[in-house]
RNA sequence: GCCGCUGUAGCUCAGUGGUAGAGCGCACCCUUGGUAAGGGUGAGGUCGAGAGUUCAAAUCUCUCUAGCGGCUCCA
């Protein structure tokens, strides 16, 4: 006689065991029809789950009460669609072995091992979708049945898929007391799969679905294990929602920094220069310069000293730092000294010998610097330091080079040469906490000024099971504690992530998503007890003894390239006045107004505003369209009426109607104010104020 | 690096075996137009590179190269 507590606190009692669906029916038929699953004592279950004892029950419907997508419902739907897709794929490609098919945030995938002589091609999508359509139309019921561990494993073994046997073993290891299977229809008759569930009631609930793409993956995520094909798809409860989702994806593509970078001429990557090497156009350079001077001003306020260091350094420097051996594969190959090179070629030295000799230190050479720390360390170490000098804060826009895997390169967000807004702080152990907080507040200031609110903070800790970390565990503990304490002062939620630390120390990262939903690390602050040790750094304490300083690495933007890539997407290319490469464009109505237009342009320019003149032989409507497409903050139309009044007719980006007329002098100073205040005051506001 | 897809004019793309097309952009001419595309003419391409099949290749095959989506990696 189960007593079932509903989310509103009311209790329903039943004489016998009932299914969640029956409970829903007892409340209302319409509700029951809208249900796809339920939460029993907080655990997501099938709607058909039979309830035998007292519990709390929350029904999961297609939409939440405020008509939004329900995360549980969507994940059940997509998981169910993955089953339908897997069945369809096995019909189209007999011999395809299923591995693992989970739902994701807005999609799902199924990892599948295809026969070597029959790989899946995207040309197969149509046939698979057609089969999926049939299965959906048949509206087959997802039917769960459980087997004992021994019977279940026997069944899996008899089916002959090592992947499913492995999944079964994983379930047992995770503590399952039985193995559950889901048949899409009738057990023993229809297609079925080992599965933990839960699923929507039947295939007919899948209103709209689409196979999106193919990718390769590795079994257990292990590069050296079996290579699998990952088939991505998505689904919704209705076709309409699917179409809306696909439209949104199309829209997102328009904000993609690679698309906008081309359209707005912000940067260029040239095959003949090299993969992942950014050529900054004049437009992009304006943005970069503005950001650099912004951060430069903040650094001065915070007591940093700016330095410059070369792009290369001796191999030995990186042996000492530990970077050369640790990251050998992801660095550009060393530059070998000429004399060595001649010697080596005369000796007929093989490539592998050469590589060995370099690793051992027998051959000296230079490396393109993969990071700036060793150079800054050497600067710090070039003079003795009293504890009274600390902290020493050395900052540099330092360009570094890393040999990223070719498949990893991505527009401006993953490149092979990039400039970090880097700094290294050398301080006493007592100063670590304050300095960390100073670094974090700098990152936060920058994010605030740019209106970037959609980020998460990750505290990267060491993975206790891994041996990749160097240094004393006691120091690691100290450093990790310092990071966690500093993060706690941020006033922003953060996550602790073991395994995300750098090899020399823990870090606090600011992570943002791009338009496709991929995450990128921007600002980073890292505590390091390790490199000071390796380089034997010291300062003289009050006791007149040598002490080891602690290093903090920090880069508020991360890299200029990645940050601006993300920033392009953040603003969808419509930069605020202070960053906009072209701030004002002057549009004369006809040649007759050219003289006045030239005058307007001159006045804007002499106020330090980045302004241009559109003297094309086009109508003003066309000039407005062109200017809008370039996302220029202000377009000013000038004609005889404006010349007469010594005024300009202003149009602001993103506002369909023009703002009206403003005296030229006033407009110039308003734009100049908006520029220097980074948007704290704006031309629009002045118009709004004038209108009141 | 791995799997799949893609590479045609500055940009966006059409062209599936018979030696190349559109729109935008660009140049010139006409037009002198007041808030999201006025009209005309013209220039511009060894179809990513190389090899092969063929009487004939942008088109088919192979290798390389670059980009895209993932995987793996990310100091």
XYZ file of C-alpha atoms (C1' of nucleotides) in Angstrom:
767
model
C 0.000 0.000 0.000
C 2.394 2.664 -1.257
C 2.092 6.237 -0.029
C 3.354 8.543 -2.730
C 4.397 12.104 -1.916
C 4.070 14.543 -4.788
C 6.202 17.683 -5.241
C 3.448 19.940 -3.844
C 3.590 17.934 -0.607
C 0.305 16.135 -1.159
C 0.252 12.389 -0.512
C -1.579 9.825 -2.587
C -2.054 6.313 -1.358
C -2.702 3.254 -3.447
C -3.920 -0.191 -2.451
C -1.494 -2.004 -4.708
C 1.746 -1.366 -6.513
C 1.215 1.222 -9.249
C 3.245 2.505 -12.154
C 4.278 6.147 -12.315
C 2.040 6.394 -15.358
C -0.940 5.191 -13.277
C -0.190 7.876 -10.712
C -0.130 10.472 -13.471
C -3.449 9.132 -14.817
C -4.957 9.434 -11.364
C -4.139 13.131 -11.483
C -5.227 13.724 -15.040
C -5.133 12.133 -18.441
C -3.587 15.147 -20.122
C -0.780 15.204 -17.601
C -0.168 11.500 -18.130
C 0.065 11.994 -21.865
C 2.599 14.799 -21.443
C 4.797 12.690 -19.141
C 7.973 11.064 -20.413
C 9.461 9.795 -17.163
C 9.604 10.437 -13.466
C 11.876 11.067 -10.536
C 11.405 8.500 -7.787
C 13.119 9.726 -4.640
C 15.141 11.940 -6.931
C 16.246 9.153 -9.282
C 15.263 9.490 -12.939
C 13.147 6.479 -13.987
C 10.908 5.190 -16.756
C 7.294 6.247 -16.614
C 6.411 2.556 -16.590
C 8.389 1.965 -13.376
C 6.206 0.111 -10.862
C 6.155 1.672 -7.416
C 5.722 -0.823 -4.595
C 6.690 1.135 -1.511
C 6.451 4.656 -0.106
C 8.392 7.259 -2.004
C 8.402 10.782 -3.319
C 7.454 11.096 -6.952
C 7.980 13.937 -9.377
C 6.624 13.504 -12.886
C 8.845 14.581 -15.760
C 6.924 16.199 -18.602
C 8.089 17.311 -22.025
C 8.154 20.914 -20.901
C 8.526 22.506 -17.522
C 5.619 24.509 -16.125
C 7.038 27.706 -17.651
C 7.157 25.959 -21.060
C 10.938 25.595 -21.122
C 12.806 22.447 -22.079
C 13.093 20.060 -19.161
C 16.689 18.864 -18.909
C 15.653 15.398 -17.711
C 13.045 15.022 -20.424
C 15.467 16.116 -23.132
C 18.163 13.770 -21.956
C 15.728 10.821 -21.892
C 14.489 11.722 -25.353
C 17.980 11.956 -26.785
C 19.119 8.780 -25.138
C 16.085 7.064 -26.638
C 16.859 8.554 -30.037
C 20.370 7.155 -29.729
C 18.818 3.681 -29.429
C 16.624 4.269 -32.469
C 19.615 5.509 -34.431
C 21.720 2.531 -33.364
C 19.028 0.122 -34.542
C 18.764 1.977 -37.850
C 22.529 1.952 -38.297
C 22.684 -1.782 -37.686
C 20.039 -2.262 -40.357
C 21.985 -0.156 -42.851
C 25.403 -1.503 -41.878
C 25.158 -5.084 -40.634
C 28.080 -5.942 -38.398
C 28.316 -2.506 -36.788
C 29.092 -3.047 -33.106
C 27.655 -0.661 -30.570
C 29.863 0.692 -27.839
C 28.350 3.556 -25.910
C 25.631 6.099 -26.644
C 24.912 8.832 -24.132
C 22.912 12.069 -24.368
C 24.730 15.411 -24.322
C 23.576 18.919 -23.557
C 21.768 19.499 -26.833
C 22.498 16.313 -28.733
C 23.589 12.727 -28.362
C 26.094 10.392 -29.934
C 26.688 6.700 -30.339
C 30.227 5.315 -30.502
C 30.218 2.437 -32.932
C 32.830 0.035 -34.269
C 32.177 -0.387 -37.970
C 33.566 -3.263 -39.999
C 36.890 -2.259 -41.548
C 35.528 -2.862 -45.033
C 32.366 -0.900 -44.378
C 33.065 2.414 -42.636
C 30.203 4.828 -42.193
C 30.094 7.772 -44.613
C 27.957 10.850 -44.316
C 26.282 9.683 -47.509
C 24.697 6.970 -45.349
C 22.826 9.513 -43.239
C 19.801 9.630 -45.507
C 19.293 5.870 -45.437
C 19.745 5.782 -41.659
C 17.338 8.634 -41.106
C 14.803 6.864 -43.309
C 15.082 3.738 -41.123
C 14.825 5.862 -38.006
C 11.666 7.431 -39.419
C 10.133 3.976 -39.774
C 11.009 3.013 -36.208
C 9.546 6.244 -34.874
C 6.407 5.768 -36.927
C 5.933 2.257 -35.515
C 5.739 3.912 -32.085
C 7.353 0.962 -30.356
C 7.369 0.868 -26.579
C 10.753 0.976 -24.822
C 10.543 -2.120 -22.651
C 12.924 -2.703 -19.793
C 13.806 -6.078 -18.381
C 16.400 -6.998 -15.788
C 18.626 -10.058 -15.608
C 20.845 -11.351 -12.860
C 24.522 -10.514 -13.198
C 25.429 -14.042 -14.227
C 22.591 -14.513 -16.722
C 23.101 -11.031 -18.113
C 26.821 -11.481 -18.597
C 26.251 -14.822 -20.226
C 23.806 -13.230 -22.619
C 26.291 -10.468 -23.464
C 29.115 -12.941 -23.999
C 26.940 -15.034 -26.294
C 26.228 -11.956 -28.381
C 29.944 -11.715 -29.103
C 30.591 -7.982 -28.598
C 33.567 -7.301 -26.369
C 32.335 -3.738 -26.051
C 29.024 -4.740 -24.510
C 30.731 -7.285 -22.262
C 32.988 -4.472 -21.147
C 29.990 -2.219 -20.486
C 28.413 -4.987 -18.421
C 31.576 -5.408 -16.406
C 31.743 -1.646 -15.878
C 28.163 -1.669 -14.577
C 29.014 -4.442 -12.149
C 32.119 -2.610 -11.020
C 29.988 0.488 -10.433
C 27.870 -1.574 -8.052
C 24.907 -2.704 -10.156
C 23.115 -5.695 -8.666
C 21.570 -6.704 -11.973
C 21.886 -5.863 -15.631
C 19.075 -4.078 -17.396
C 18.214 -4.311 -21.072
C 15.876 -2.214 -23.130
C 13.991 -3.622 -26.069
C 12.613 -1.158 -28.566
C 9.315 -3.024 -28.600
C 8.967 -6.619 -27.441
C 11.881 -8.357 -25.694
C 13.128 -11.291 -27.695
C 11.474 -10.036 -30.844
C 12.601 -6.483 -31.400
C 15.968 -4.752 -31.296
C 17.484 -4.369 -27.839
C 20.506 -3.036 -26.025
C 22.183 -3.340 -22.652
C 21.207 -0.086 -21.046
C 20.779 1.564 -17.706
C 17.926 3.706 -19.035
C 15.682 5.429 -18.528
C 13.821 6.018 -21.748
C 10.779 7.873 -22.945
C 7.712 5.606 -23.146
C 7.851 4.906 -26.870
C 9.631 5.797 -30.101
C 6.662 7.865 -31.249
C 7.624 10.533 -28.742
C 10.591 11.472 -30.914
C 9.079 14.318 -32.898
C 12.113 15.540 -34.816
C 15.569 14.082 -35.202
C 18.649 14.575 -37.339
C 22.022 12.926 -37.705
C 24.522 15.739 -37.479
C 28.040 14.528 -38.093
C 30.681 11.840 -37.842
C 33.855 11.934 -35.819
C 36.391 9.445 -34.627
C 36.880 8.577 -31.018
C 38.825 6.075 -28.993
C 37.516 3.270 -26.844
C 37.673 4.457 -23.230
C 39.067 7.737 -24.587
C 42.439 6.025 -24.921
C 44.478 7.016 -27.952
C 46.080 3.570 -28.081
C 42.849 1.640 -27.865
C 40.318 0.744 -30.588
C 39.325 3.544 -32.901
C 35.582 4.053 -32.990
C 33.265 6.111 -35.115
C 31.180 8.596 -33.189
C 27.857 9.421 -34.811
C 26.317 12.653 -33.552
C 22.625 13.437 -33.732
C 20.035 15.545 -32.050
C 16.314 15.256 -31.407
C 13.346 17.142 -30.054
C 9.782 16.410 -29.066
C 8.590 18.243 -32.153
C 9.832 18.869 -35.645
C 9.298 22.591 -35.084
C 11.713 22.659 -32.165
C 14.273 20.735 -34.180
C 14.067 23.313 -36.948
C 14.373 26.123 -34.450
C 17.479 24.465 -33.028
C 19.015 24.097 -36.484
C 18.268 27.758 -37.203
C 19.955 28.735 -33.954
C 23.032 26.792 -34.991
C 23.045 28.668 -38.303
C 22.749 31.961 -36.441
C 25.582 31.018 -34.122
C 27.772 30.337 -37.140
C 27.372 33.959 -38.187
C 28.964 35.085 -34.921
C 31.843 32.678 -35.337
C 35.068 34.656 -35.016
C 36.473 32.934 -38.070
C 33.560 34.109 -40.197
C 33.502 37.606 -38.706
C 37.274 37.836 -38.783
C 37.122 37.494 -42.544
C 34.099 39.695 -43.078
C 35.325 42.514 -40.854
C 38.945 41.979 -41.889
C 40.264 41.446 -38.371
C 42.899 38.794 -38.993
C 44.260 36.500 -41.664
C 45.822 33.077 -41.608
C 47.887 32.281 -44.650
C 48.738 28.784 -45.721
C 52.101 29.914 -47.037
C 53.011 31.579 -43.725
C 51.992 28.547 -41.729
C 49.163 26.866 -39.900
C 48.050 28.490 -36.705
C 50.077 31.658 -37.275
C 47.970 34.794 -37.068
C 48.551 37.771 -39.308
C 46.917 40.755 -37.655
C 45.243 43.087 -40.127
C 45.175 46.833 -39.437
C 41.637 46.435 -38.058
C 42.531 43.598 -35.726
C 45.667 45.402 -34.653
C 43.593 48.348 -33.465
C 41.633 46.082 -31.137
C 44.766 44.427 -29.876
C 46.517 47.741 -29.281
C 43.544 49.149 -27.375
C 43.386 46.069 -25.161
C 47.120 46.164 -24.548
C 47.104 49.794 -23.514
C 44.067 49.163 -21.311
C 45.801 46.359 -19.490
C 49.074 48.274 -19.473
C 47.397 51.082 -17.546
C 45.979 48.587 -15.036
C 49.424 47.055 -14.564
C 50.957 50.415 -13.788
C 48.284 50.940 -11.137
C 49.086 47.585 -9.598
C 52.829 48.166 -9.425
C 54.040 45.964 -12.279
C 57.273 46.591 -14.161
C 57.163 46.089 -17.893
C 59.998 44.152 -19.524
C 60.950 42.881 -22.957
C 62.661 39.579 -23.676
C 63.705 37.813 -26.883
C 61.687 35.196 -28.719
C 64.296 32.491 -28.312
C 66.438 31.062 -25.550
C 69.047 28.359 -25.153
C 67.928 24.769 -24.938
C 69.601 24.437 -21.592
C 67.326 27.077 -20.135
C 64.359 24.851 -20.864
C 66.141 21.778 -19.576
C 66.494 23.564 -16.261
C 62.866 24.669 -16.267
C 61.766 21.150 -17.155
C 59.771 22.305 -20.180
C 62.032 20.828 -22.826
C 61.846 17.218 -21.699
C 58.247 17.467 -20.529
C 56.771 19.081 -23.620
C 59.270 17.965 -26.275
C 56.485 16.930 -28.656
C 54.609 20.167 -28.467
C 57.481 22.500 -29.138
C 58.896 23.668 -32.439
C 62.076 21.710 -33.110
C 65.198 23.400 -31.726
C 67.361 25.734 -33.743
C 70.824 24.197 -33.858
C 73.953 26.323 -33.915
C 75.597 26.545 -37.306
C 78.928 24.954 -36.296
C 77.157 21.989 -34.758
C 74.997 21.600 -37.824
C 78.024 21.427 -40.151
C 79.787 19.032 -37.827
C 76.762 16.812 -37.575
C 76.114 16.686 -41.300
C 79.759 15.775 -41.933
C 79.484 12.968 -39.440
C 76.316 11.736 -41.121
C 74.381 11.904 -37.882
C 70.861 10.467 -38.125
C 67.806 12.305 -36.997
C 67.293 10.043 -34.031
C 70.922 10.483 -32.952
C 70.504 14.202 -33.269
C 67.397 14.110 -31.161
C 69.141 11.976 -28.524
C 72.116 14.296 -28.463
C 69.886 17.252 -27.943
C 67.983 15.615 -25.132
C 71.184 14.617 -23.391
C 72.594 18.126 -23.723
C 75.495 16.999 -25.900
C 74.354 19.404 -28.568
C 73.382 22.927 -27.686
C 70.842 24.948 -29.599
C 68.108 27.492 -29.222
C 64.411 27.139 -28.878
C 61.543 29.374 -29.857
C 60.253 30.162 -26.418
C 57.163 28.142 -25.540
C 56.585 30.330 -22.466
C 58.075 33.440 -20.909
C 58.767 32.226 -17.379
C 62.444 31.251 -17.766
C 63.332 34.632 -19.263
C 61.580 36.475 -16.463
C 63.194 34.217 -13.904
C 66.614 35.105 -15.303
C 65.745 38.793 -15.106
C 64.714 38.398 -11.480
C 67.857 36.451 -10.744
C 70.129 38.999 -12.418
C 70.371 40.996 -9.193
C 70.142 40.111 -5.513
C 66.822 40.874 -3.848
C 65.977 41.914 -0.335
C 62.665 40.874 1.142
C 61.963 44.610 1.112
C 61.996 44.551 -2.743
C 59.332 41.901 -2.978
C 57.036 41.356 -4.625
C 58.802 41.850 -7.932
C 56.189 41.852 -10.697
C 57.549 41.487 -14.237
C 55.060 41.912 -17.071
C 55.467 41.413 -20.791
C 53.301 40.886 -23.839
C 55.400 37.879 -24.650
C 55.014 35.972 -27.881
C 55.422 32.234 -27.553
C 55.363 29.314 -29.960
C 53.930 25.877 -29.393
C 53.647 22.978 -31.785
C 49.957 22.207 -31.370
C 48.685 19.112 -33.138
C 47.371 20.063 -36.570
C 43.907 18.745 -35.801
C 43.728 20.985 -32.760
C 44.245 24.275 -34.529
C 41.222 26.495 -34.567
C 40.959 30.058 -35.878
C 42.392 32.392 -33.262
C 41.484 30.249 -30.286
C 44.088 27.523 -30.798
C 47.191 28.648 -32.630
C 50.890 27.908 -32.864
C 52.220 31.381 -32.175
C 50.547 33.670 -29.697
C 51.156 36.572 -27.401
C 50.441 36.152 -23.739
C 49.688 39.173 -21.581
C 52.061 37.489 -19.238
C 53.543 38.400 -15.879
C 55.507 36.648 -13.188
C 55.357 37.711 -9.581
C 58.161 36.807 -7.226
C 57.083 37.108 -3.615
C 57.576 35.804 -0.106
C 55.394 32.921 1.040
C 53.468 35.367 3.234
C 52.639 37.547 0.248
C 51.197 34.762 -1.908
C 47.640 35.178 -0.759
C 47.463 38.963 -1.307
C 49.209 38.732 -4.641
C 46.885 35.982 -5.832
C 43.906 38.103 -4.948
C 45.438 41.069 -6.765
C 45.800 38.934 -9.889
C 42.270 37.658 -9.657
C 40.838 41.120 -9.213
C 42.724 42.228 -12.310
C 41.125 39.441 -14.332
C 37.763 40.377 -12.914
C 38.219 44.076 -13.729
C 38.960 43.208 -17.315
C 35.989 40.880 -17.635
C 33.711 43.489 -16.060
C 34.802 46.317 -18.355
C 34.157 44.111 -21.370
C 30.811 42.936 -20.033
C 31.882 39.304 -20.101
C 29.678 37.727 -17.485
C 29.267 34.296 -18.951
C 32.367 32.558 -17.673
C 33.197 29.905 -15.132
C 36.101 29.661 -12.750
C 38.024 26.435 -12.459
C 40.591 25.655 -9.813
C 42.919 23.103 -11.362
C 44.395 20.748 -8.799
C 46.799 17.880 -9.269
C 45.509 14.443 -10.005
C 46.649 12.294 -7.073
C 46.958 9.264 -9.395
C 49.282 10.886 -11.891
C 53.030 11.177 -11.919
C 53.259 14.082 -14.334
C 53.667 16.652 -11.588
C 57.018 17.794 -10.310
C 57.920 19.223 -6.938
C 57.425 18.639 -3.267
C 53.946 17.450 -2.259
C 54.108 19.711 0.807
C 54.500 22.732 -1.446
C 51.758 21.424 -3.687
C 49.430 21.313 -0.704
C 50.349 24.865 0.209
C 49.877 26.105 -3.342
C 46.540 24.344 -3.753
C 45.281 25.768 -0.495
C 46.372 29.261 -1.540
C 44.493 28.906 -4.836
C 41.322 27.662 -3.191
C 41.412 30.453 -0.628
C 41.990 33.097 -3.284
C 39.206 31.684 -5.455
C 36.856 31.832 -2.504
C 37.419 35.597 -2.225
C 36.308 36.116 -5.844
C 32.611 36.133 -5.103
C 32.021 33.848 -8.077
C 31.186 30.152 -7.995
C 34.102 27.925 -8.894
C 34.761 24.229 -9.373
C 37.697 22.206 -8.120
C 39.064 19.986 -10.860
C 41.705 17.409 -10.074
C 44.024 16.722 -12.995
C 43.712 20.257 -14.402
C 46.839 21.643 -12.749
C 49.952 22.620 -14.689
C 52.850 20.234 -14.161
C 54.569 22.734 -11.872
C 51.613 24.011 -9.875
C 47.882 24.463 -9.389
C 45.985 27.205 -11.186
C 42.836 29.257 -11.293
C 41.389 29.529 -14.788
C 38.656 31.655 -16.265
C 36.850 29.603 -18.881
C 34.349 30.828 -21.472
C 32.306 29.121 -24.195
C 32.454 29.933 -27.874
C 29.416 30.104 -30.182
C 29.518 26.358 -30.790
C 29.630 25.656 -27.057
C 33.288 24.715 -26.837
C 35.109 25.884 -23.749
C 38.285 27.955 -23.891
C 40.579 28.897 -21.072
C 41.255 32.627 -21.030
C 42.631 34.247 -17.916
C 44.816 32.090 -15.715
C 46.616 32.522 -12.400
C 49.072 29.869 -11.259
C 51.028 29.343 -8.060
C 54.448 27.844 -8.441
C 56.872 26.671 -5.756
C 58.635 24.527 -8.277
C 60.465 26.736 -10.765
C 62.062 28.905 -8.035
C 63.499 25.642 -6.741
C 64.727 24.492 -10.124
C 66.394 27.830 -10.831
C 67.631 28.149 -7.242
C 66.065 31.594 -6.803
C 66.469 33.407 -3.537
C 65.983 36.632 -1.684
C 67.593 37.864 1.506
C 65.198 37.827 4.452
C 65.090 40.033 7.531
C 67.237 37.375 9.207
C 69.996 38.018 6.637
C 69.529 34.462 5.371
C 68.652 33.276 1.878
C 65.011 32.344 1.332
C 63.148 30.832 -1.564
C 60.609 33.134 -3.225
C 57.268 31.859 -4.532
C 56.318 32.535 -8.135
C 52.912 33.421 -9.467
C 52.278 33.140 -13.198
C 49.326 35.094 -14.476
C 47.783 36.131 -17.774
C 44.423 37.896 -17.459
C 43.567 37.517 -21.154
C 45.465 34.279 -21.557
C 46.588 35.136 -25.051
C 45.750 38.127 -27.209
C 44.781 35.803 -30.033
C 42.399 33.593 -28.112
C 40.963 36.433 -26.089
C 40.180 38.538 -29.130
C 38.791 35.493 -30.913
C 36.377 34.991 -28.057
C 35.753 38.729 -27.820
C 34.731 38.890 -31.494
C 32.059 36.311 -30.722
C 31.101 38.007 -27.463
C 30.337 41.256 -29.310
C 29.240 39.437 -32.488
C 31.741 41.738 -34.213
C 29.927 44.893 -33.044
C 32.685 46.303 -30.877
C 32.118 49.153 -28.446
C 33.502 52.492 -29.567
C 36.788 52.181 -27.678
C 37.637 48.921 -29.433
C 36.014 49.465 -32.822
C 38.627 49.638 -35.578
C 36.458 52.176 -37.383
C 34.541 54.290 -34.890
C 32.751 56.755 -37.133
C 32.111 56.765 -40.855
C 31.096 59.973 -42.561
C 28.562 59.565 -45.362
C 28.116 62.578 -47.630
C 24.771 62.568 -49.390
C 26.255 63.617 -52.688
C 29.450 65.040 -54.082
C 28.035 68.450 -53.311
C 28.490 67.725 -49.617
C 32.014 66.387 -49.921
C 33.670 69.573 -48.715
C 31.700 69.603 -45.508
C 32.217 65.851 -45.092
C 35.976 66.346 -45.338
C 35.718 69.032 -42.682
C 33.708 66.715 -40.398
C 36.262 63.975 -40.921
C 39.137 66.303 -40.088
C 37.495 67.419 -36.886
C 36.837 63.824 -35.801
C 40.391 62.831 -36.564
C 41.904 65.750 -34.729
C 39.939 64.625 -31.674
C 41.750 61.266 -31.966
C 38.731 59.415 -33.295
C 39.175 56.637 -35.843
C 36.969 57.998 -38.588
C 36.698 57.429 -42.334
C 34.893 58.985 -45.239
C 32.717 57.083 -47.697
C 32.997 59.027 -50.928
C 31.660 56.253 -53.102
C 29.324 57.228 -55.883
C 26.340 55.555 -54.242
C 23.139 56.636 -52.634
C 23.204 57.235 -48.935
C 20.976 54.187 -48.406
C 23.664 51.958 -49.860
C 26.354 53.629 -47.797
C 24.298 53.015 -44.662
C 23.887 49.388 -45.554
C 27.618 48.952 -46.126
C 28.502 50.773 -42.916
C 26.023 48.693 -40.932
C 27.409 45.481 -42.331
C 30.850 46.521 -41.097
C 29.230 47.086 -37.685
C 30.599 50.606 -37.343
C 29.322 52.202 -34.112
C 28.359 55.558 -35.626
C 27.487 56.518 -39.173
C 27.003 60.205 -39.727
C 25.074 61.403 -42.737
C 26.004 64.862 -43.937
C 24.128 66.831 -46.551
C 23.402 70.478 -47.334
C 21.072 70.795 -44.330
C 23.822 69.607 -41.958
C 26.454 71.818 -43.567
C 24.120 74.776 -43.139
C 23.586 74.001 -39.422
C 27.153 72.768 -38.838
C 25.610 69.550 -37.586
C 25.669 65.822 -38.329
C 22.814 63.343 -38.651
C 23.756 60.370 -36.508
C 22.953 56.717 -36.828
C 24.043 54.250 -34.146
C 24.772 50.597 -34.872
C 21.919 48.298 -33.949
C 19.280 51.022 -33.896
C 17.026 50.920 -36.932
C 15.981 54.563 -36.714
C 18.488 57.400 -36.932
C 19.146 59.302 -33.733
C 18.559 62.703 -35.297
C 20.764 65.713 -35.689
C 23.495 66.989 -33.345
C 25.857 69.956 -33.601
C 29.180 68.793 -34.993
C 31.272 70.028 -32.045
C 28.984 68.309 -29.590
C 29.051 65.034 -31.537
C 32.838 65.020 -31.741
C 33.234 65.554 -28.018
C 30.501 63.007 -27.252
C 32.288 60.338 -29.281
C 35.612 61.301 -27.726
C 34.047 60.916 -24.262
C 32.521 57.571 -25.136
C 35.926 56.448 -26.396
C 37.951 57.592 -23.394
C 35.384 56.388 -20.847
C 35.179 52.975 -22.545
C 31.445 53.393 -22.960
C 30.621 54.722 -19.486
C 29.210 57.771 -21.260
C 27.750 57.411 -24.728
C 26.509 59.381 -27.675
C 23.185 57.577 -27.480
C 22.640 58.700 -23.932
C 23.209 62.308 -24.932
C 20.563 61.940 -27.603
C 18.216 60.323 -25.136
C 18.852 63.126 -22.644
C 18.256 65.752 -25.335
C 14.978 64.067 -26.267
C 13.701 64.345 -22.662
C 48.403 12.893 -34.885
C 43.444 10.010 -35.726
C 38.196 9.500 -38.256
C 34.676 11.975 -41.464
C 33.665 16.193 -44.627
C 35.449 20.257 -47.663
C 38.972 23.253 -51.031
C 36.253 26.718 -58.094
C 37.279 34.905 -58.914
C 39.000 39.260 -53.086
C 34.133 37.116 -50.465
C 29.689 33.606 -50.640
C 28.736 29.697 -53.712
C 26.697 26.915 -58.610
C 28.923 23.663 -62.053
C 29.702 15.146 -61.792
C 34.101 13.445 -68.123
C 33.732 17.461 -73.798
C 39.102 22.881 -71.920
C 34.679 27.987 -66.487
C 29.583 30.516 -64.165
C 26.385 33.775 -60.670
C 25.769 37.409 -56.769
C 28.531 40.711 -53.793
C 33.158 43.427 -53.972
C 36.667 46.121 -57.431
C 37.599 49.757 -61.923
C 35.338 53.094 -65.339
C 30.863 55.666 -67.185
C 25.834 57.526 -66.347
C 23.134 59.145 -62.134
C 23.769 64.154 -57.521
C 20.293 60.903 -54.812
C 18.319 62.688 -46.929
C 18.540 57.085 -43.684
C 19.526 49.253 -44.887
C 21.343 47.707 -52.117
C 20.028 53.424 -58.588
C 21.715 51.792 -63.688
C 25.418 50.358 -67.382
C 30.242 48.585 -69.049
C 34.650 46.050 -67.778
C 38.794 43.677 -65.407
C 39.562 39.431 -62.516
C 40.328 32.038 -62.301
C 47.235 27.324 -64.491
C 39.216 25.115 -60.594
C 44.514 23.910 -53.304
C 49.481 21.156 -55.285
C 51.558 16.929 -57.758
C 50.980 12.293 -60.189
C 47.769 8.679 -62.652
C 43.350 6.805 -65.759
C 41.253 8.742 -70.491
C 41.064 10.798 -77.289
C 39.457 14.373 -73.414
C 39.718 15.736 -66.111
C 37.310 21.317 -62.078
C 34.636 16.535 -62.499
C 37.328 9.674 -61.748
C 41.867 7.354 -58.743
C 46.241 8.056 -55.577
C 49.679 11.119 -52.687
C 50.449 15.685 -50.449
C 48.577 20.346 -48.507
C 45.077 23.567 -46.036
C 40.259 24.402 -43.649
C 35.840 22.472 -40.913
C 33.341 18.902 -37.049
C 34.827 15.676 -33.378
C 38.609 12.442 -30.635
C 43.288 12.839 -28.171
C 46.355 16.930 -26.338
C 46.744 21.936 -24.205
C 53.087 24.835 -20.018
